XYZ file of C-alpha atoms in Angstrom:
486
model
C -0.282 -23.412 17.431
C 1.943 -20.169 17.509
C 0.548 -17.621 15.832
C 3.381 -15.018 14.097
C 3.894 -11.356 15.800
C 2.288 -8.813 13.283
C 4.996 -6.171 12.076
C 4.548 -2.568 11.119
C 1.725 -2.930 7.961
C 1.505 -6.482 7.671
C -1.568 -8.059 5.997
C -2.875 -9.659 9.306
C -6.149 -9.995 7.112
C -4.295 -12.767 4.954
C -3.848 -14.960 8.065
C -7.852 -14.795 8.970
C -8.530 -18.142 8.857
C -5.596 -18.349 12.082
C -7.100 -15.484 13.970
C -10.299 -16.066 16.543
C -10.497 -12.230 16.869
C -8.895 -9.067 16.069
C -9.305 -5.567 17.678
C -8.920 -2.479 15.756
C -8.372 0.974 16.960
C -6.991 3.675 14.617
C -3.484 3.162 15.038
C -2.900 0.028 17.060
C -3.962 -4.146 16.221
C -4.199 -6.292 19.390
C -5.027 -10.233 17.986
C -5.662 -13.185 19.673
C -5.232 -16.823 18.936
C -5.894 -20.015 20.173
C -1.430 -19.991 20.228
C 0.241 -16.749 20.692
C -1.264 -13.662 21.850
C 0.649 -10.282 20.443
C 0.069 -6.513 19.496
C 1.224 -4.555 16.866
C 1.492 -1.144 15.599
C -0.406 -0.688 12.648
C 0.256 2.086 10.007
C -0.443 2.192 5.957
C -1.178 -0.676 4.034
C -1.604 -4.085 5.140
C -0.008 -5.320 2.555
C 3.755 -5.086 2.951
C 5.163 -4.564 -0.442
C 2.813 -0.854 -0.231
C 5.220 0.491 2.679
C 8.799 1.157 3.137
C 10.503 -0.316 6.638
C 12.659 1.962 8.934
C 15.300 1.511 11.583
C 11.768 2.475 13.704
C 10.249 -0.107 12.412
C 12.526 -2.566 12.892
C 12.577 -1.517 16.536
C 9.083 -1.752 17.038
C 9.188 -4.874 15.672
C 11.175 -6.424 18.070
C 9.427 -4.846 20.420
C 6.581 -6.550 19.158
C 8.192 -9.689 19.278
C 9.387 -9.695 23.049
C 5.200 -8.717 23.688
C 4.174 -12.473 22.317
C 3.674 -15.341 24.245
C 1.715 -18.947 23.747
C -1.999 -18.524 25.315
C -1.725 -22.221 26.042
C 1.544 -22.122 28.084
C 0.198 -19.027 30.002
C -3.446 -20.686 31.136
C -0.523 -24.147 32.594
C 1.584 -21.488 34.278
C 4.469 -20.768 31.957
C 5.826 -17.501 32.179
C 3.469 -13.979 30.524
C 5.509 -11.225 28.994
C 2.872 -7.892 28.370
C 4.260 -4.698 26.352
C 2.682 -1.887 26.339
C 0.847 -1.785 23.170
C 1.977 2.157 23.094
C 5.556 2.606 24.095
C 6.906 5.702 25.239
C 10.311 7.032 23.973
C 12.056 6.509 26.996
C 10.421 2.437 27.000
C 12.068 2.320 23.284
C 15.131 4.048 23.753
C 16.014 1.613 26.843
C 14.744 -1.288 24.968
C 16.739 -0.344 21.820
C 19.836 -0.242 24.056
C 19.036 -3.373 25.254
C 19.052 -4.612 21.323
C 22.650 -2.655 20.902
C 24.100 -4.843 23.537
C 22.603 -8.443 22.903
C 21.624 -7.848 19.116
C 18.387 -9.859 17.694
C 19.824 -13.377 17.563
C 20.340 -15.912 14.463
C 16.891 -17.659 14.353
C 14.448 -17.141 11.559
C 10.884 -16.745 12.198
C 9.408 -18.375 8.832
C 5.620 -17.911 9.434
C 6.254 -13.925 10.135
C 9.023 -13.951 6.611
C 6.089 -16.338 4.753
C 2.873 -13.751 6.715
C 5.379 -10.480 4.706
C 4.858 -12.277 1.575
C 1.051 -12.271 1.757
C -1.038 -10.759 -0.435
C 2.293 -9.777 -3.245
C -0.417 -10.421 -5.925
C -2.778 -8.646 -7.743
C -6.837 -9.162 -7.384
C -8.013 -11.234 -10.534
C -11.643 -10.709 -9.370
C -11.848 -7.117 -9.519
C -14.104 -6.168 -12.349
C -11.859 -3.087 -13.335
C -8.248 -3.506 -13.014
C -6.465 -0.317 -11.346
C -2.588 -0.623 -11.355
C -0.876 2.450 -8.990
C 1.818 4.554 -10.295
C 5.351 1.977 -9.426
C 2.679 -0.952 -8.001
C 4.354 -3.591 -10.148
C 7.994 -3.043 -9.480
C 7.164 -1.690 -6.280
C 5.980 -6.038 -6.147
C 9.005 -7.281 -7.733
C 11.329 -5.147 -6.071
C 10.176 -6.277 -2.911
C 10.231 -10.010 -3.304
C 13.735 -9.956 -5.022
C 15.300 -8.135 -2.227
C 13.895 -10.258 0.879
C 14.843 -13.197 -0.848
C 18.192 -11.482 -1.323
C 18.754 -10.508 2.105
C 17.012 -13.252 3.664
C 19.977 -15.463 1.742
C 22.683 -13.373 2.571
C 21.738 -13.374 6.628
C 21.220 -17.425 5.971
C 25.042 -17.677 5.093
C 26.300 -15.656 7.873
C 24.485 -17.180 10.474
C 24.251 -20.837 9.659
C 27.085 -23.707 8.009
C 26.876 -26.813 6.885
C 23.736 -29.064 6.327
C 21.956 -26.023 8.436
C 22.140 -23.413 5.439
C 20.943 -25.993 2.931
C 17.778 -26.593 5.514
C 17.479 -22.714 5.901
C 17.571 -22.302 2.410
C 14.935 -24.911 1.513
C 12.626 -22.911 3.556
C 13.410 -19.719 1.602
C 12.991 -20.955 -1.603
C 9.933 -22.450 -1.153
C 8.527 -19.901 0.238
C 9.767 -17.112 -2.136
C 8.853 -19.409 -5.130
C 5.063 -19.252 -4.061
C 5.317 -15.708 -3.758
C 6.920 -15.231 -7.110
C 4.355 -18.039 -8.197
C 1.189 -15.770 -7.166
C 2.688 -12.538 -8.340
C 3.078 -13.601 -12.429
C -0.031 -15.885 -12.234
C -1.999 -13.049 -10.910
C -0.421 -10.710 -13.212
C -0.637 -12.954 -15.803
C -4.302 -13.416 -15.403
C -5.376 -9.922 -15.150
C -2.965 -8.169 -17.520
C -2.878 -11.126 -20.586
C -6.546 -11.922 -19.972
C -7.018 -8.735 -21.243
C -4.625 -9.046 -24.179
C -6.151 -12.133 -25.188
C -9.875 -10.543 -24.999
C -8.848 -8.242 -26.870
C -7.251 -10.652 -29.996
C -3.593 -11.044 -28.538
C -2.925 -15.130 -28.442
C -0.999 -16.838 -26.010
C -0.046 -13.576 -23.688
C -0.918 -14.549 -20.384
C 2.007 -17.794 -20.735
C 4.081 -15.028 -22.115
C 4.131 -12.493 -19.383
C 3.675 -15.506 -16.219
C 7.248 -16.506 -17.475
C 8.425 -12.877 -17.801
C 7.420 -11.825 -14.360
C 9.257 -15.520 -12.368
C 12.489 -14.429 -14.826
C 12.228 -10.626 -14.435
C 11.844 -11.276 -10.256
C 14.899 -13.914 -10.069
C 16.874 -12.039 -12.478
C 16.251 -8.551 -9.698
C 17.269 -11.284 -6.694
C 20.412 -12.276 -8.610
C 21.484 -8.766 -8.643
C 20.921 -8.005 -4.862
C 22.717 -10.796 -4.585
C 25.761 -9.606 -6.384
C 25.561 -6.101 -5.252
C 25.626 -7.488 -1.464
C 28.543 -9.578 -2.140
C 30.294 -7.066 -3.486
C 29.261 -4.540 -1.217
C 29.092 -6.312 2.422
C 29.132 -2.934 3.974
C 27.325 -0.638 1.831
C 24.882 -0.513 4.676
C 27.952 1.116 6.934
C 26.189 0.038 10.233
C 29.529 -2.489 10.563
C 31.610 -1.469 13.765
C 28.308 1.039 14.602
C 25.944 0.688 17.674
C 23.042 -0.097 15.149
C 25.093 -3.219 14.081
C 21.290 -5.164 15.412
C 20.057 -3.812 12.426
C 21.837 -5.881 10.235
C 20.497 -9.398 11.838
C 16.797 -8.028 10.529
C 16.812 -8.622 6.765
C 13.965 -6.765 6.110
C 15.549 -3.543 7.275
C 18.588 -4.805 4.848
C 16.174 -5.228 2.225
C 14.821 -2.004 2.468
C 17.855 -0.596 2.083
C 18.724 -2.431 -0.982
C 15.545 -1.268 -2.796
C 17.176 2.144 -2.389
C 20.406 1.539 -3.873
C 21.281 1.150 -7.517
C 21.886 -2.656 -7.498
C 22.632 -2.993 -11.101
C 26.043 -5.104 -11.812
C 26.061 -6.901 -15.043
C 22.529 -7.308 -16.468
C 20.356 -10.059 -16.341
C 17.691 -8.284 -18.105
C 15.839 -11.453 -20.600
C 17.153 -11.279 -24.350
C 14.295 -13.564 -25.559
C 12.394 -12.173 -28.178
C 9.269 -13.793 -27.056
C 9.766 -12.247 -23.291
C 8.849 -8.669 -21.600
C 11.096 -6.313 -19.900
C 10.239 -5.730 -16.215
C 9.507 -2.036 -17.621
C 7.749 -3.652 -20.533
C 5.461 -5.301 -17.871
C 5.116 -2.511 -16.017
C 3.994 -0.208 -19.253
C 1.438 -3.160 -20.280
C -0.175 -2.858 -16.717
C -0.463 0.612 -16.947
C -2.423 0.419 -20.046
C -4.626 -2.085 -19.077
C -5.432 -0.340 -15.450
C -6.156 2.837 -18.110
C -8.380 1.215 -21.144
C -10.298 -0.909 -18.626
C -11.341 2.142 -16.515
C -11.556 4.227 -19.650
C -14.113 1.242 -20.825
C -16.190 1.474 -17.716
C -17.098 4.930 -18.519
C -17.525 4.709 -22.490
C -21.184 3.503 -22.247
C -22.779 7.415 -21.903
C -20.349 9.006 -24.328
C -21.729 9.727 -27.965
C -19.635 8.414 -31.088
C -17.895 11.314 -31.823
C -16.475 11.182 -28.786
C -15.242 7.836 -28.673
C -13.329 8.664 -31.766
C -11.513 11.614 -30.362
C -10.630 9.198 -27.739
C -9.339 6.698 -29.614
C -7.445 9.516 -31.507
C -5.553 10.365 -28.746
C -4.930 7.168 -27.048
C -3.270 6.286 -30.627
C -1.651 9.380 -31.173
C -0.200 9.086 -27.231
C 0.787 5.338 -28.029
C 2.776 6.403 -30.985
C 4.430 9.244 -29.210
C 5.478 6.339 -26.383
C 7.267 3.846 -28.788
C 9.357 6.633 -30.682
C 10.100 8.180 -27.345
C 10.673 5.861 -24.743
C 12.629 3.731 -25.888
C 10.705 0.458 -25.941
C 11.618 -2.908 -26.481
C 10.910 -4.434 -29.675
C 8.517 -7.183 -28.139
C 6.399 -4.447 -26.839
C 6.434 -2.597 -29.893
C 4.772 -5.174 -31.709
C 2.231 -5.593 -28.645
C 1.394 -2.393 -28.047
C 0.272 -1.864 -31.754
C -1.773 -5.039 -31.539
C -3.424 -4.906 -28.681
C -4.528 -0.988 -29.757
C -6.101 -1.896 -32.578
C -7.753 -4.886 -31.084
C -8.973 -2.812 -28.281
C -10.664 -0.423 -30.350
C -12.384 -2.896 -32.649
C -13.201 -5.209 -29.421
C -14.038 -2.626 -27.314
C -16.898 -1.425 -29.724
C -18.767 -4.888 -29.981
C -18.285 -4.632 -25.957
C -20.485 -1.586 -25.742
C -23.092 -2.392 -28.472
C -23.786 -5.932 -26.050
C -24.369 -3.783 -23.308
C -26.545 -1.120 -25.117
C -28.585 -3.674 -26.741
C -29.041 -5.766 -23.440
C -30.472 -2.293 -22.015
C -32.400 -1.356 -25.051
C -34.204 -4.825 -24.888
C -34.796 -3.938 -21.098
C -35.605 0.217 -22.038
C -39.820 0.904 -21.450
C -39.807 3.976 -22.510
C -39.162 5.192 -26.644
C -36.429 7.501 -25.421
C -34.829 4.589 -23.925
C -34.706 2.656 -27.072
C -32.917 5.470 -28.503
C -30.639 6.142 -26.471
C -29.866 2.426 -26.151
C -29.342 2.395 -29.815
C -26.267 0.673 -31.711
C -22.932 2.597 -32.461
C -22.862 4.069 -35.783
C -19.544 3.160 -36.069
C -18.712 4.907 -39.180
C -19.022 8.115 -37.316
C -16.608 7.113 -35.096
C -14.112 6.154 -37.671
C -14.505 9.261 -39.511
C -13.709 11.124 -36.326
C -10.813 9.129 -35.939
C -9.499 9.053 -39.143
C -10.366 13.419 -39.673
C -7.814 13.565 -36.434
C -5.004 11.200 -37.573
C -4.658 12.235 -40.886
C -4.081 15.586 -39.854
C -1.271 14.185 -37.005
C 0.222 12.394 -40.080
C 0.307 15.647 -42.033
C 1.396 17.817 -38.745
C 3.361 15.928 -36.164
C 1.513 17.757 -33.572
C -0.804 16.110 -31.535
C -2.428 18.921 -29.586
C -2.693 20.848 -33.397
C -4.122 17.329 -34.794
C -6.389 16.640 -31.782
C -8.100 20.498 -32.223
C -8.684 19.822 -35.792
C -10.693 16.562 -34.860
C -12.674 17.603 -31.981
C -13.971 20.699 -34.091
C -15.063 18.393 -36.517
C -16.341 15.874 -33.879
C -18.189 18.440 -32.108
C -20.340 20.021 -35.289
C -21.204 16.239 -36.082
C -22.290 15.642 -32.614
C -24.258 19.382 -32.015
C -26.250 18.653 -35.746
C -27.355 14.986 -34.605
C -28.559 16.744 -31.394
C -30.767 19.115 -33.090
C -32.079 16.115 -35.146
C -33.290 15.216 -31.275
C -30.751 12.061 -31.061
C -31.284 10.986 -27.636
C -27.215 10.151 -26.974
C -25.723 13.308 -28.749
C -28.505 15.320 -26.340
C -27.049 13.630 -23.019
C -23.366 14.710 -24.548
C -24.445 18.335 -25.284
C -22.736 19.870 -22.162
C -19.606 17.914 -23.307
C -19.255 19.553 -26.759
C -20.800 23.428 -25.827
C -18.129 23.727 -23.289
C -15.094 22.014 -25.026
C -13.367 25.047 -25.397
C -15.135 27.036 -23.306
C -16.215 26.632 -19.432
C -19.586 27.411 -18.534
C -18.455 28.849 -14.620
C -21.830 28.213 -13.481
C -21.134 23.948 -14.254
C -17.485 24.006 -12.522
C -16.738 21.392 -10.135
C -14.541 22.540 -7.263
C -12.143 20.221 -8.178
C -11.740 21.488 -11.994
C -10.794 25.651 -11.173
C -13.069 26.235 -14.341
C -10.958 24.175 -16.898
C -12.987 23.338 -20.320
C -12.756 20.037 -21.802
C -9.995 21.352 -24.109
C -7.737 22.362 -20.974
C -8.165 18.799 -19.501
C -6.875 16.992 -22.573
C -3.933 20.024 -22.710
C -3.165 19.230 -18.996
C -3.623 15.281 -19.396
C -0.664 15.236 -23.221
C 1.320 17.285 -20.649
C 1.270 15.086 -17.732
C 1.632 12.202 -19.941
C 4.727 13.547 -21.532
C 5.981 14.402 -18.035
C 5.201 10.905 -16.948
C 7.334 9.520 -19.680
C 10.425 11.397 -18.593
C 9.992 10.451 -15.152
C 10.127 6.354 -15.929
C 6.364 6.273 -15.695
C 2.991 6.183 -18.252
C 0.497 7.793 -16.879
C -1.962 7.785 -20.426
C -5.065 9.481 -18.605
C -7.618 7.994 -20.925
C -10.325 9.454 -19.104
C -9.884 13.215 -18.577
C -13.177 14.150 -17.281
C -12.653 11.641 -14.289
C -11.408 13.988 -11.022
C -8.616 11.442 -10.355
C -6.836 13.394 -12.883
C -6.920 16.670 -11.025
C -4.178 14.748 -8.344
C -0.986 15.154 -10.607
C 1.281 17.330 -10.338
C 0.810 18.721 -13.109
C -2.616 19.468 -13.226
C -2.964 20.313 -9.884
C 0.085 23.332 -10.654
C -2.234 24.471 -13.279
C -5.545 24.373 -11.238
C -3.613 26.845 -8.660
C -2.268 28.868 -11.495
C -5.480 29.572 -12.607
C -6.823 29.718 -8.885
């Protein structure tokens, strides 16, 4: 068996079952099969959809490549070909003339195209879904354009019944890629719209992620055949480059591909941005959810005031699609109302487990009419105002005298939330975090509408749900704050 040469951040963990052992040092993977012994350089993620490819990738690749050879032929005598694992410049720069001369050659290595698509979909077993900033059409992006390239190097290089074989290959294996990327999406993203009293979601987005990826493909495609050059490596001594279609690939996810588009019109399909703008939200309530369980009422309800007022801000603003419109509204409202029953199982599967009275109490079930009234104090007045920030103010000064008087009354939740509320407009130096320059509970909400609005003109959502976690001290906008203040 031959095992496939590991490229530049390749998920060589995806093909474990092939490997007998693997040796890792901090920038460099030797592995070793019962087939083909190779090395690779390893940098970033292992999975490849994570990491941009370069013309120095591609070089070490092939590099890579000419280090392989079957462990079985070598122990009967055939012929051993050993790289050095760390090649100098001048090894490289002879070896990449070498490539300049003879070029890469027409065959396709399937198991190293089918080991790149590895690992394209998203972990359905993780208890709390985090989606990164571009992760989703960083995914789709990715898949459309090696399919795209890998097609367009098929009909240069092959004729007859041999592209029709070639292609067979391809589309199998890009159709189980695209398979595990919208089931996996699917699962995790409309498992939570259906917990949360959406119906029939997760069929909905599968079919919008396989149409949203082939409908991306079908544009490389046209943009490549109408632009066989836009590389302009034709004529060049880095012609090679063009025989590796993940290097062409690469350089299609940095063009502007759009032709005529092939965006889905059906009312009961996403948008690839819709898609993306559902994960987001999901990544954000579910994390947002994992940290609800200490907070007091009052400040669930300012949360929920925001995340609504934020949501309503996003569909005048951004110019959503009508589908999501009607989602985004649903799913809000269920989350709120589901979320809440959530919590009270928890607290009353820890209150049955509390020994101590203060335990009890501070296991005890939501009163959920003081979250409402929170809510409802802070989006009446956005109603009246228009202004969040002005609206959000006028709740948390009402949320934060209902909290402070149930703490006197010695209620065990509001007393654990009493640092929360005595420093919401206010910092207490003495409890900063280095991370936080001093900012007061206020400041982070400020800093987190800001960002949020930023995000929105950039083509993103970030919705920081959860301003007192320190992952929201890494934007750009925060951070510029934190060093104004500094």
């Amino acid at each position: 068996m031959r095992i496939p040469n590991l490229p530049v951040a390749k998920n060589h963990a995806s093909f474990s079952s092939q490997l007998k052992q693997h040796q890792m040092t901090e920038h460099k993977v030797v592995t070793r099969s019962q087939g083909t012994t190779e090395q690779a350089v390893f940098s970033g993620s292992l999975v490849s959809s994570d990491n941009g490819y370069t013309k120095h990738d591609a070089l070490l690749k092939q590099w890579n490549k000419a280090g392989s050879f079957n462990l079985y032929d070598a122990l009967n005598g055939g012929k051993v070909n050993l790289q050095n694992p760390n090649p100098s410049a001048d090894e490289l720069k002879a070896f990449e003339e070498k490539l300049q001369k003879n070029g890469i050659g027409k065959e396709i290595d399937w198991s190293d195209f089918e080991f790149d698509l590895k690992g394209i979909g998203f972990d359905v077993d993780s208890p709390t879904f985090y989606l990164k900033p571009e992760d989703f059409n960083k995914k789709t992006d990715y898949l459309a354009s090696r399919y795209a390239a890998m097609k367009n190097r098929i009909q240069k290089n092959f004729s007859g019944a041999e592209v029709d074989q070639q292609m067979k290959q391809l589309d199998a294996l890009y159709q189980s890629a695209t398979e595990e990327l919208a089931k996996s999406y699917s699962e995790v993203v409309g498992g939570f719209l259906e917990q949360n009293g959406l119906v029939g979601e997760k069929e909905k987005i599968y079919q919008s992620v396989i149409d949203g990826v082939n409908n991306k493909a079908k544009e490389y495609e046209e943009y490549l055949s109408s632009s066989p050059d836009f590389a302009k490596l034709k004529g060049t001594k880095d012609e090679w480059l063009l025989q590796d279609d993940e290097y062409v690939a690469s350089l299609l996810r940095g063009k502007d591909v759009q032709t005529v588009s092939h965006e889905t019109t059906k009312t009961n399909h996403y948008t690839q941005n819709d898609l993306d703008i559902l994960g987001r939200y999901v990544s954000e309530l579910t994390q947002w959810e994992d940290s609800a369980l200490g907070m007091d009422e009052e400040r669930i309800g300012l949360d929920f005031a925001m995340l609504s007022m934020k949501t309503e801000y996003l569909r005048k603003e951004h110019g959503i699609s009508s589908s999501l419109d009607h989602t985004l509204t649903k799913m809000l409202n269920g989350f709120m109302e589901h979320t809440l029953d959530r919590l009270d199982k928890k607290l009353s599967d820890l209150r049955d487990k509390g020994a101590a009275l203060h335990d009890k109490s501070g296991y005890a079930a939501l009163d959920r009419k003081a979250i409402w009234n929170v809510y409802d104090k802070t989006m009446e007045h956005y109603k009246a105002s228009g202004d969040m920030m002005d609206a959000f103010v006028h709740g948390a000064k009402y949320a934060a005298k209902q909290s402070l008087h149930k703490m006197n009354d010695g209620a065990y939740r509001h007393m654990n939330n009493a640092l929360y509320w005595t420093q919401f407009f206010h910092k207490n130096q003495s409890h900063s975090k280095p991370y936080d320059a001093g900012m007061s509970t206020y400041e982070k909400y400020t800093m987190g509408l800001k960002d949020f609005q930023k995000s929105l003109q950039e083509g993103e959502v970030r919705l920081h749900t959860d301003v007192m976690s320190s992952n929201l001290y890494g934007t750009p906008a925060i951070s510029h704050f934190i060093n104004e203040k500094a």
